[in-house]
Coordinates of C-alpha atoms in Angstrom, one line a residue:
M1072 CA -248.9 84.0 160.8
K1073 CA -250.0 80.5 161.9
K1074 CA -247.3 78.6 163.7
R1075 CA -246.3 75.0 162.9
N1076 CA -244.4 73.0 165.4
K1077 CA -242.5 70.1 164.1
L1078 CA -239.8 67.8 165.5
F1079 CA -237.0 67.4 163.0
Y1080 CA -235.2 64.1 163.0
A1081 CA -232.0 63.3 161.1
G1082 CA -232.2 60.7 158.5
V1083 CA -235.9 60.5 157.9
T1084 CA -236.8 57.5 155.8
T1085 CA -237.6 58.3 152.1
A1086 CA -239.2 56.1 149.5
A1087 CA -236.7 54.0 147.7
A1088 CA -236.9 51.8 144.7
A1089 CA -237.6 48.2 145.7
V1090 CA -235.7 45.4 144.3
L1091 CA -237.9 43.0 142.4
L1092 CA -236.9 39.3 142.7
A1093 CA -236.5 37.2 139.6
G1094 CA -237.9 34.1 141.4
C1095 CA -241.2 33.6 143.0
V1096 CA -242.7 32.3 146.2
E1097 CA -242.8 28.5 146.5
T1098 CA -245.9 26.7 145.4
K1099 CA -248.3 25.2 147.9
S1100 CA -247.2 21.7 146.8
D1101 CA -243.6 22.6 147.4
V1102 CA -244.4 23.9 150.9
E1103 CA -246.6 20.8 151.8
D1104 CA -243.7 18.5 150.7
T1105 CA -241.3 20.4 152.9
K1106 CA -243.8 20.6 155.7
T1107 CA -244.2 16.8 155.7
D1108 CA -240.4 16.4 155.9
N1109 CA -240.4 18.7 158.9
Q1110 CA -243.2 16.9 160.7
N1111 CA -241.3 13.6 160.2
S1112 CA -238.1 15.0 161.5
G1113 CA -239.7 16.6 164.6
Q1114 CA -239.0 20.2 163.6
P1115 CA -240.6 22.9 165.8
A1116 CA -244.1 24.1 164.9
I1117 CA -245.1 27.7 164.5
E1118 CA -248.7 28.8 164.5
I1119 CA -249.3 32.0 162.5
L1120 CA -252.4 34.0 163.3
G1121 CA -253.8 36.5 160.9
M1122 CA -256.9 37.7 159.1
A1123 CA -258.2 36.5 155.7
A1124 CA -257.4 39.9 154.3
N1125 CA -253.7 39.2 155.0
E1126 CA -253.7 35.7 153.7
A1127 CA -251.1 36.5 151.1
D1128 CA -248.6 37.7 153.8
M1129 CA -249.4 34.6 155.8
N1130 CA -248.6 32.3 152.9
I1131 CA -245.4 34.1 152.1
L1132 CA -244.2 33.9 155.7
R1133 CA -245.3 30.3 155.9
D1134 CA -243.2 29.4 152.8
Q1135 CA -240.2 31.2 154.3
L1136 CA -240.4 29.4 157.6
V1137 CA -241.0 26.0 156.1
K1138 CA -238.0 26.5 153.9
N1139 CA -235.9 27.1 157.0
G1140 CA -237.0 24.0 158.9
F1141 CA -240.3 24.8 160.6
E1142 CA -243.6 23.1 160.6
V1143 CA -246.2 25.8 160.1
K1144 CA -249.9 26.0 161.0
L1145 CA -252.0 28.9 159.7
N1146 CA -254.7 30.3 162.0
I1147 CA -256.8 32.4 159.5
Q1148 CA -259.6 34.4 161.0
P1149 CA -262.3 36.0 158.9
D1150 CA -262.3 39.5 160.6
Y1151 CA -260.6 41.7 163.1
G1152 CA -263.0 40.8 165.9
S1153 CA -262.3 37.0 165.7
F1154 CA -258.6 37.8 165.1
T1155 CA -258.5 39.8 168.4
T1156 CA -260.4 37.0 170.2
Q1157 CA -257.8 34.4 169.1
K1158 CA -254.9 36.8 170.0
D1159 CA -256.3 37.6 173.4
A1160 CA -256.7 33.8 174.0
G1161 CA -253.0 33.3 173.1
N1162 CA -253.8 31.0 170.2
Y1163 CA -250.7 31.8 168.2
D1164 CA -246.9 31.8 168.1
V1165 CA -246.7 34.7 165.6
A1166 CA -249.5 37.2 165.0
L1167 CA -249.4 39.2 161.8
S1168 CA -249.8 42.8 163.1
S1169 CA -249.5 46.3 161.7
W1170 CA -249.0 49.7 163.2
T1171 CA -249.4 53.2 161.8
T1172 CA -247.9 56.1 163.8
V1173 CA -250.9 58.4 163.5
T1174 CA -249.2 61.1 165.6
G1175 CA -246.2 61.5 163.3
N1176 CA -243.7 61.2 166.1
P1177 CA -241.4 58.2 166.9
D1178 CA -242.2 57.9 170.5
Y1179 CA -245.8 56.9 169.6
A1180 CA -244.3 54.3 167.3
V1181 CA -243.0 52.4 170.3
R1182 CA -244.4 53.6 173.6
G1183 CA -247.9 52.2 173.4
L1184 CA -246.7 49.0 171.8
F1185 CA -243.6 47.8 173.5
K1186 CA -243.2 49.6 176.8
S1187 CA -244.2 47.4 179.8
G1188 CA -248.0 47.2 179.8
G1189 CA -248.3 48.4 176.2
D1190 CA -251.6 47.9 174.3
Y1191 CA -250.3 45.3 171.9
S1192 CA -247.6 43.5 173.8
D1193 CA -247.1 42.0 177.2
T1194 CA -243.4 42.3 176.8
S1195 CA -241.8 43.6 180.0
D1196 CA -238.2 44.5 179.4
K1197 CA -236.5 47.2 181.5
T1198 CA -233.9 47.9 178.9
V1199 CA -236.5 48.5 176.3
D1200 CA -238.5 50.7 178.7
K1201 CA -235.4 52.8 179.5
L1202 CA -234.5 53.3 175.9
I1203 CA -238.0 54.4 175.0
D1204 CA -238.0 57.0 177.7
E1205 CA -234.5 58.2 176.9
A1206 CA -235.2 58.5 173.1
S1207 CA -238.5 60.4 173.7
T1208 CA -236.6 63.5 174.9
L1209 CA -234.1 63.7 172.0
T1210 CA -234.1 65.1 168.5
G1211 CA -231.7 65.0 165.5
K1212 CA -228.6 62.8 165.5
E1213 CA -229.0 61.9 169.2
A1214 CA -232.5 60.6 168.6
E1215 CA -231.3 58.6 165.6
E1216 CA -228.6 56.9 167.7
K1217 CA -230.9 56.2 170.7
Y1218 CA -233.7 54.7 168.4
A1219 CA -231.0 52.6 166.8
E1220 CA -230.2 51.2 170.3
L1221 CA -233.9 50.6 170.8
E1222 CA -234.3 48.7 167.5
Q1223 CA -231.2 46.6 168.3
A1224 CA -232.7 45.6 171.7
L1225 CA -236.3 45.1 170.3
V1226 CA -235.5 43.3 167.1
F1227 CA -232.0 41.8 167.0
D1228 CA -231.2 41.2 170.6
N1229 CA -234.6 39.8 171.7
A1230 CA -236.6 39.3 168.6
Y1231 CA -239.8 40.6 170.2
I1232 CA -241.0 41.4 166.7
A1233 CA -240.0 40.5 163.2
P1234 CA -240.5 43.2 160.6
L1235 CA -242.1 42.6 157.2
Y1236 CA -242.4 45.9 155.3
I1237 CA -243.5 49.5 155.3
S1238 CA -246.6 50.3 153.3
K1239 CA -247.3 53.3 151.1
K1240 CA -250.7 54.9 150.9
F1241 CA -252.9 54.5 147.8
Q1242 CA -256.3 56.2 147.9
G1243 CA -259.0 55.7 145.4
I1244 CA -261.6 58.4 144.8
Y1245 CA -264.8 58.2 142.8
S1246 CA -264.0 61.5 141.1
K1247 CA -267.0 61.2 138.8
E1248 CA -269.0 62.5 141.8
V1249 CA -266.5 63.7 144.4
N1250 CA -263.9 66.5 144.0
P1251 CA -260.5 64.7 144.5
D1252 CA -258.8 68.0 145.4
T1253 CA -261.0 68.1 148.6
V1254 CA -260.0 64.6 149.7
R1255 CA -256.8 64.7 151.8
L1256 CA -254.3 61.8 152.1
P1257 CA -252.2 62.6 155.2
K1258 CA -249.1 60.7 156.1
S1259 CA -250.2 60.1 159.7
R1260 CA -253.6 61.5 160.8
A1261 CA -256.9 59.9 160.0
Q1262 CA -259.0 61.1 157.1
A1263 CA -260.5 64.6 157.6
W1264 CA -264.1 64.6 156.5
E1265 CA -265.1 68.2 156.9
E1266 CA -263.2 69.4 153.8
I1267 CA -264.6 66.8 151.4
S1268 CA -267.1 68.1 148.7
F1269 CA -269.0 66.7 145.8
N1270 CA -268.1 68.1 142.4
D1271 CA -271.6 69.6 142.3
Q1272 CA -271.5 71.5 145.6
S1273 CA -275.3 71.8 145.7
K1274 CA -275.3 68.1 146.5
N1275 CA -273.4 68.6 149.8
A1276 CA -276.6 69.4 151.6
T1277 CA -278.7 66.6 150.1
E1278 CA -276.5 63.7 149.0
T1279 CA -274.8 61.2 151.3
L1280 CA -271.0 60.8 151.0
V1281 CA -270.2 57.1 151.3
L1282 CA -266.8 56.2 152.8
H1283 CA -265.3 52.8 153.5
Q1284 CA -264.0 50.9 156.6
A1285 CA -263.1 47.2 156.8
I1286 CA -263.9 46.8 160.5
A1287 CA -267.5 46.8 161.6
S1288 CA -267.1 46.0 165.3
L1289 CA -266.1 49.2 167.1
T1290 CA -263.9 49.1 170.2
S1291 CA -265.4 52.2 171.8
L1292 CA -266.7 55.7 170.8
D1293 CA -265.1 57.1 173.9
P1294 CA -261.8 58.4 172.4
I1295 CA -259.6 57.1 175.3
K1296 CA -261.0 53.6 175.3
G1297 CA -259.9 52.5 171.8
N1298 CA -256.7 52.7 169.9
D1299 CA -257.2 50.7 166.7
G1300 CA -258.4 50.9 163.1
S1301 CA -262.0 50.3 164.1
I1302 CA -262.5 53.7 165.7
N1303 CA -259.5 55.9 164.9
T1304 CA -261.0 57.7 161.9
L1305 CA -264.5 57.8 163.4
N1306 CA -263.4 59.3 166.7
T1307 CA -261.0 61.7 165.0
N1308 CA -264.0 63.2 163.2
M1309 CA -266.4 63.1 166.2
Y1310 CA -264.1 64.9 168.7
V1311 CA -262.1 68.1 168.2
R1312 CA -258.6 68.2 169.6
L1313 CA -256.4 71.0 170.9
V1314 CA -254.1 70.7 167.8
N1315 CA -254.1 68.9 164.5
L1316 CA -251.5 67.3 162.2
T1317 CA -250.9 68.6 158.6
D1318 CA -250.6 66.1 155.8
T1319 CA -246.8 66.1 156.4
D1320 CA -247.0 65.7 160.2
E1321 CA -246.6 69.3 161.3
V1322 CA -248.5 70.2 164.5
V1323 CA -250.8 73.1 163.9
S1324 CA -253.8 74.8 165.4
D1325 CA -255.6 74.9 162.0
G1326 CA -259.0 73.3 162.3
S1327 CA -258.6 72.5 166.0
L1328 CA -260.1 73.8 169.2
S1329 CA -257.2 76.2 169.7
I1330 CA -256.9 79.4 167.6
D1331 CA -253.2 79.3 168.4
H1332 CA -250.7 77.6 170.7
A1333 CA -247.3 78.2 172.1
S1334 CA -244.7 76.5 174.3
S1335 CA -242.4 77.9 177.0
E1336 CA -238.7 78.3 176.6
D1337 CA -238.0 75.2 178.7
N1338 CA -240.4 73.0 176.7
K1339 CA -242.3 72.1 179.9
S1340 CA -245.4 74.4 179.6
Y1341 CA -247.8 74.5 176.6
Y1342 CA -250.5 77.1 176.2
F1343 CA -253.6 77.0 174.0
V1344 CA -256.0 79.9 173.4
L1345 CA -259.4 78.5 172.7
R1346 CA -262.0 79.4 170.0
D1347 CA -265.6 80.0 171.1
D1348 CA -267.6 78.9 168.1
I1349 CA -267.8 75.1 168.7
N1350 CA -270.6 73.6 170.8
F1351 CA -271.3 70.0 171.7
T1352 CA -274.0 68.3 169.6
K1353 CA -276.3 65.4 170.6
V1354 CA -278.7 63.1 168.7
E1355 CA -282.5 63.5 168.9
N1356 CA -284.9 61.6 166.6
G1357 CA -282.0 60.8 164.2
A1358 CA -280.9 64.4 163.9
A1359 CA -277.9 66.3 165.3
V1360 CA -279.0 69.0 167.8
D1361 CA -277.0 71.8 169.2
T1362 CA -276.8 71.4 173.0
G1363 CA -275.8 75.0 173.4
D1364 CA -273.0 73.8 175.6
L1365 CA -269.7 75.4 174.6
V1366 CA -266.7 73.1 174.1
S1367 CA -264.8 74.9 176.9
A1368 CA -261.5 74.9 178.8
E1369 CA -263.3 73.0 181.6
D1370 CA -264.1 70.2 179.2
V1371 CA -260.4 70.2 178.0
V1372 CA -259.2 69.8 181.6
F1373 CA -261.7 67.0 182.2
S1374 CA -260.8 65.2 179.0
L1375 CA -257.1 65.3 179.3
E1376 CA -257.1 64.5 183.0
R1377 CA -259.1 61.3 182.3
A1378 CA -256.9 60.6 179.3
K1379 CA -253.8 60.4 181.4
D1380 CA -255.4 58.5 184.3
E1381 CA -255.2 54.7 183.9
K1382 CA -258.1 54.3 186.3
S1383 CA -260.5 56.8 184.9
V1384 CA -262.3 54.2 182.7
P1385 CA -262.3 50.4 182.6
D1386 CA -260.0 48.9 180.0
H1387 CA -258.2 52.2 179.4
R1388 CA -256.3 51.7 176.1
T1389 CA -254.5 55.1 175.7
Y1390 CA -253.3 56.4 179.0
S1391 CA -249.6 55.6 178.2
I1392 CA -249.9 58.0 175.3
H1393 CA -250.6 60.9 177.7
E1394 CA -248.6 59.8 180.7
N1395 CA -246.1 62.6 180.2
I1396 CA -248.7 65.2 181.0
D1397 CA -248.2 66.5 184.5
T1398 CA -251.0 69.1 184.9
V1399 CA -253.8 70.5 182.9
T1400 CA -255.2 73.9 184.1
V1401 CA -257.1 77.0 183.0
V1402 CA -255.0 80.1 183.1
D1403 CA -256.5 82.7 185.4
D1404 CA -254.0 85.5 185.2
I1405 CA -253.0 87.3 182.0
G1406 CA -249.9 88.3 183.8
E1407 CA -248.5 84.8 183.4
L1408 CA -248.8 85.0 179.7
K1409 CA -246.9 88.3 179.7
E1410 CA -244.1 87.0 182.0
I1411 CA -243.3 83.5 180.6
T1412 CA -240.9 83.5 177.7
S1413 CA -241.9 81.4 174.7
S1414 CA -239.7 79.0 172.8
E1415 CA -239.7 81.5 170.0
G1416 CA -238.5 84.4 172.2
G1417 CA -240.8 87.1 173.4
S1418 CA -243.7 86.3 175.7
I1419 CA -246.3 83.6 175.6
L1420 CA -248.9 86.4 175.1
E1421 CA -247.2 87.6 172.0
A1422 CA -246.8 84.0 170.7
L1423 CA -250.6 83.4 171.2
S1424 CA -251.7 86.5 169.4
D1425 CA -251.6 85.4 165.8
D1426 CA -254.9 85.3 163.9
L1427 CA -257.1 86.2 166.8
P1428 CA -260.5 87.9 166.2
A1429 CA -259.4 90.4 168.8
A1430 CA -256.4 91.0 171.0
I1431 CA -256.3 89.1 174.3
A1432 CA -257.6 91.7 176.8
E1433 CA -258.7 89.2 179.5
V1434 CA -258.4 85.5 180.3
V1435 CA -261.5 84.0 181.9
T1436 CA -262.0 80.7 183.7
D1437 CA -265.8 80.4 183.4
E1438 CA -267.2 79.5 180.0
K1439 CA -270.1 81.9 180.6
D1440 CA -267.6 84.8 180.4
V1441 CA -266.0 83.8 177.1
D1442 CA -266.4 86.3 174.3
N1443 CA -263.5 86.2 171.8
A1444 CA -264.8 89.1 169.7
A1445 CA -264.5 91.2 172.9
G1446 CA -261.0 89.9 173.7
K1447 CA -262.2 87.5 176.5
Y1448 CA -260.5 84.1 176.0
Q1449 CA -260.0 80.9 177.8
V1450 CA -256.4 79.7 177.8
V1451 CA -255.4 76.1 178.8
K1452 CA -252.0 75.3 180.1
I1453 CA -250.5 71.8 180.0
T1454 CA -247.2 71.1 181.8
T1455 CA -244.8 68.1 181.6
A1456 CA -242.4 67.1 184.4
D1457 CA -239.5 67.1 182.0
P1458 CA -239.0 68.8 178.6
F1459 CA -241.2 66.8 176.2
P1460 CA -242.2 68.7 173.0
Q1461 CA -243.6 65.4 171.6
V1462 CA -246.6 66.0 173.9
L1463 CA -248.1 68.2 171.1
N1464 CA -248.1 65.2 168.7
Y1465 CA -250.0 63.2 171.3
L1466 CA -252.6 65.9 171.7
A1467 CA -253.3 65.6 168.0
H1468 CA -254.1 61.9 168.5
Q1469 CA -257.8 60.8 168.5
S1470 CA -257.5 60.0 172.2
G1471 CA -256.9 63.7 172.8
G1472 CA -260.4 64.3 171.6
I1473 CA -262.4 66.6 173.9
V1474 CA -265.5 65.1 175.5
S1475 CA -268.3 66.7 177.5
E1476 CA -267.6 66.7 181.2
A1477 CA -271.4 66.9 181.9
Q1478 CA -272.4 64.1 179.6
V1479 CA -269.6 61.6 180.3
T1480 CA -270.0 62.1 184.1
A1481 CA -273.8 61.6 183.7
V1482 CA -273.3 58.3 181.8
N1483 CA -270.4 56.8 183.6
T1484 CA -272.0 56.4 187.1
F1485 CA -270.5 53.0 187.8
D1486 CA -267.5 52.2 189.9
V1487 CA -264.6 51.7 187.6
A1488 CA -262.9 49.0 189.8
S1489 CA -266.1 46.9 189.8
Y1490 CA -267.2 47.6 186.3
D1491 CA -269.3 44.7 184.8
P1492 CA -269.6 44.9 181.0
N1493 CA -272.6 42.6 181.2
K1494 CA -274.7 45.2 183.1
D1495 CA -272.8 48.5 183.1
I1496 CA -273.0 50.8 180.1
A1497 CA -270.0 53.0 179.6
Y1498 CA -270.0 56.2 177.5
G1499 CA -269.2 55.4 173.9
D1500 CA -270.3 51.7 174.0
Q1501 CA -271.2 50.8 170.4
S1502 CA -274.3 49.0 171.7
T1503 CA -275.9 52.4 172.5
V1504 CA -275.8 53.5 168.8
T1505 CA -276.5 50.1 167.3
E1506 CA -279.9 49.7 165.7
G1507 CA -282.3 47.6 167.8
A1508 CA -283.9 47.5 171.2
S1509 CA -280.8 48.6 173.1
Y1510 CA -280.4 51.8 171.0
N1511 CA -279.9 54.7 173.3
N1512 CA -277.5 57.2 171.7
Q1513 CA -275.6 58.9 174.5
L1514 CA -273.0 60.6 172.3
W1515 CA -272.1 64.2 172.6
A1516 CA -269.7 65.2 169.8
S1517 CA -267.3 68.1 169.8
G1518 CA -266.1 67.5 166.3
P1519 CA -267.5 68.1 162.9
Y1520 CA -269.7 65.0 162.8
I1521 CA -271.7 62.8 165.1
M1522 CA -272.6 59.1 164.7
V1523 CA -276.4 58.7 164.6
K1524 CA -276.6 54.9 164.4
K1525 CA -274.9 51.8 163.1
N1526 CA -275.5 48.3 162.1
D1527 CA -273.3 45.5 160.7
Y1528 CA -273.6 47.2 157.2
E1529 CA -272.8 50.8 157.9
A1530 CA -272.5 53.7 160.4
T1531 CA -274.4 56.9 159.7
F1532 CA -273.0 60.3 160.6
V1533 CA -274.5 63.8 160.4
K1534 CA -272.9 67.2 160.5
N1535 CA -272.5 69.0 163.8
P1536 CA -274.6 72.2 163.3
A1537 CA -272.6 73.9 166.0
Y1538 CA -269.2 73.2 164.7
A1539 CA -267.6 76.6 163.7
P1540 CA -270.7 77.6 161.6
G1541 CA -270.0 80.2 158.9
T1542 CA -266.2 79.7 159.0
E1543 CA -263.8 77.9 156.8
N1544 CA -263.9 75.0 159.3
E1545 CA -267.6 74.3 159.0
P1546 CA -268.2 70.9 157.5
L1547 CA -269.2 70.9 153.9
I1548 CA -271.3 67.7 153.5
N1549 CA -274.3 67.1 155.8
N1550 CA -274.6 63.3 155.7
I1551 CA -271.9 60.6 155.7
S1552 CA -272.2 56.9 155.6
V1553 CA -269.2 54.7 156.5
R1554 CA -269.8 51.4 154.7
F1555 CA -268.3 48.3 156.3
I1556 CA -266.7 46.1 153.6
Q1557 CA -264.1 43.7 154.8
D1558 CA -263.0 42.2 151.5
N1559 CA -260.6 44.4 149.6
D1560 CA -261.8 43.2 146.2
S1561 CA -265.4 43.9 147.1
A1562 CA -264.5 47.3 148.4
L1563 CA -262.7 48.1 145.1
S1564 CA -265.7 46.9 143.1
A1565 CA -268.0 49.1 145.2
L1566 CA -265.7 52.1 144.4
R1567 CA -265.8 51.4 140.7
N1568 CA -269.6 51.1 140.8
G1569 CA -269.9 54.4 142.7
E1570 CA -271.4 52.6 145.7
I1571 CA -268.6 54.2 147.8
H1572 CA -266.9 57.4 147.1
V1573 CA -263.5 57.0 148.7
L1574 CA -261.5 53.9 149.2
Q1575 CA -258.8 54.9 151.7
S1576 CA -256.6 51.9 151.1
V1577 CA -256.3 50.6 147.5
P1578 CA -254.4 47.2 147.5
E1579 CA -251.0 47.6 145.8
T1580 CA -251.9 44.8 143.4
K1581 CA -255.0 46.7 142.2
I1582 CA -253.4 50.1 141.5
D1583 CA -253.5 49.6 137.8
I1584 CA -257.3 49.0 137.9
V1585 CA -257.9 52.4 139.6
E1586 CA -255.5 54.2 137.2
G1587 CA -257.2 52.6 134.2
D1588 CA -260.8 53.6 135.3
S1589 CA -261.8 57.1 134.0
N1590 CA -264.3 57.5 136.8
L1591 CA -261.6 57.2 139.4
T1592 CA -258.6 59.1 140.7
L1593 CA -255.6 57.5 142.5
K1594 CA -253.8 59.5 145.2
T1595 CA -250.4 58.3 146.5
A1596 CA -248.5 59.3 149.7
D1597 CA -245.8 57.9 152.0
S1598 CA -247.2 56.4 155.2
N1599 CA -246.1 55.5 158.7
A1600 CA -247.6 52.0 158.4
V1601 CA -245.4 49.0 159.3
S1602 CA -246.4 45.4 159.1
Y1603 CA -244.6 42.9 161.4
A1604 CA -244.8 39.6 163.0
L1605 CA -245.5 39.9 166.8
F1606 CA -244.4 37.0 168.9
N1607 CA -246.6 35.6 171.6
P1608 CA -245.1 36.9 174.9
S1609 CA -246.5 34.2 177.1
G1610 CA -247.5 30.5 177.1
R1611 CA -245.7 29.3 174.0
E1612 CA -242.2 28.1 173.2
V1613 CA -241.5 31.3 171.3
S1614 CA -242.4 33.2 174.5
K1615 CA -239.5 31.5 176.4
S1616 CA -236.8 31.1 173.7
A1617 CA -235.1 34.0 172.1
D1618 CA -233.2 31.5 169.9
L1619 CA -236.5 30.2 168.5
R1620 CA -237.7 33.8 167.8
K1621 CA -234.4 34.7 166.1
A1622 CA -234.7 31.6 163.9
V1623 CA -238.0 32.9 162.7
L1624 CA -236.6 36.5 162.4
Y1625 CA -233.7 35.5 160.1
S1626 CA -236.0 33.3 158.0
I1627 CA -237.9 36.4 156.8
N1628 CA -236.9 37.7 153.4
Q1629 CA -238.5 41.1 153.0
D1630 CA -237.6 41.2 149.3
E1631 CA -240.1 38.5 148.6
F1632 CA -242.9 40.6 150.2
I1633 CA -241.8 43.6 148.1
S1634 CA -241.8 41.5 145.0
Y1635 CA -245.3 40.2 145.6
Y1636 CA -246.5 43.8 146.0
Q1637 CA -244.9 44.8 142.8
G1638 CA -242.3 47.1 144.4
N1639 CA -244.9 49.1 146.4
K1640 CA -243.6 48.2 149.8
L1641 CA -240.4 49.3 151.5
K1642 CA -238.1 47.5 153.9
A1643 CA -238.6 47.9 157.7
V1644 CA -236.7 47.2 160.9
S1645 CA -239.3 48.3 163.4
T1646 CA -242.4 50.6 163.7
V1647 CA -239.9 53.5 163.9
S1648 CA -238.6 52.8 160.4
P1649 CA -240.8 55.3 158.5
L1650 CA -239.8 58.1 160.9
I1651 CA -236.1 57.6 161.6
N1652 CA -233.4 55.9 159.6
T1653 CA -231.4 54.1 162.2
G1654 CA -229.0 52.5 159.7
L1655 CA -230.0 49.0 160.8
E1656 CA -231.4 46.4 158.4
L1657 CA -232.8 43.0 158.6
V1658 CA -231.2 40.6 156.1
A1659 CA -232.6 37.1 155.6
D1660 CA -229.9 34.6 156.6
P1661 CA -230.7 30.9 156.4
E1662 CA -227.5 30.0 158.1
K1663 CA -228.3 32.2 161.1
A1664 CA -231.8 30.8 161.2
K1665 CA -230.4 27.3 161.2
E1666 CA -227.9 28.2 163.9
F1667 CA -230.5 29.7 166.2
L1668 CA -232.9 26.8 165.5
N1669 CA -230.2 24.3 166.5
A1670 CA -229.4 26.3 169.7
Y1671 CA -233.1 26.1 170.6
K1672 CA -233.2 22.3 170.0
E1673 CA -230.1 21.8 172.1
S1674 CA -231.6 23.8 175.0
K1675 CA -234.6 21.4 175.1

């Protein structure tokens, strides 16, 4: 029996019917008239930064702020790269942001974002830090209460963010060619490619599956150096992890590097028995080549040690996700597995013995000695200083992907402290796979696919020939292209024409088009995606004044966003909202907005 570890939280948010408003958003002329009045009266100015793809949200938010006494400037950037450049330069008061909790646990919804030094916020608040740490160890009603305290501090007490809505997932499939039953739509994890099949299975070996991604500029193909939408799906399919998430956020060994996993009774030690039928693959002459190098326990130790070490790579984006890991070791004594009691009762050895090709007769430390069929296994042990069962969710994140110790060490020969991006080439740099004179593909993939090359138009992937061959986990399709199309309407048009086979995110306003096309199939699921307005933490008036931020906060009417999206959004309070119902709610309140705005003016 395959075990599924899941954290159960009281009051998980469910999809609710949205209230459609009878009115509509103000017209541009209405807004411009009010804006002129604000300018003449010396009202505070707010610069909203966003991408062209989110222009509707920017317009709605602008209308709401203008109506509540602000002058508003829109800073609309054409793509994610230019948006990030503007954000990094601090050219905004409010940045339209979004976050999807791809690990399925609430700690991830806040730790990497809002804890001091987080990836997307420079906010340093000891109260917020303390609440994040306290909540991470709790479940059930206690977790709900602690996350409510966190939301109160994050949103209502300090207004570090202003929530807009929770999204649902709408996936479009060109079912004339692709079998929709093989295309998964998980709540949290990135799309899994290895299970997808054409209707005519004979095409799996010869035809190219064309997928879609809006962002063409890739942060890094080193799984620990990026944590954004440009690489999450790509790295998830290039690097195998110790565990995976099911479509409903359960942690399982299915389709991962571990055949089975177990935790100790005190939830401080976690054991993983490894499979021996996955090798690293590399690229030679445009093809994937089996390196013959087993994805082993030594590579797991190397990968996770560097994942939790802030100084292991320059510009490390994901270390906070893995900071609760204390040690990563290879078990060298089967006696330990017999002596330690598992969280299920019985021994760890008993807990690890489901679905093995042969009973564990010996644990080995050297990959050369591994032979699962003969009962010789490698077992990895991860410990945490304190009980922290959410560590399993983090191991399912793309940053938990297993890289080759030999290859990464061979490529990253520079000194991290003095790293110069103008001359030093780090493992996973997109320039090494980009077509042109600098092409020098360094990638070694442990997952089902490897990127062969990319350009501004698409990224090309081929199947890893050494990924669990002959098993149910072997990838079905040999060739995959990820087409970069930023504009949603253009992407939908490409889907309808069969130019792409899966559109992972169908705009809510276009659902009827997909449903009305006989060549397409629409899939729907809940998601952990939250859109919010992030305030600039430094260098602007909103950085210094909580009153000014709260005036913006209480100007936001989520019902107007839900109405625009035809009821296909849900209300949010924070990035935790899809995972835990804290009982808190943001209600638009023009009087409060005016009160806080006046308090800000009086403080000047």
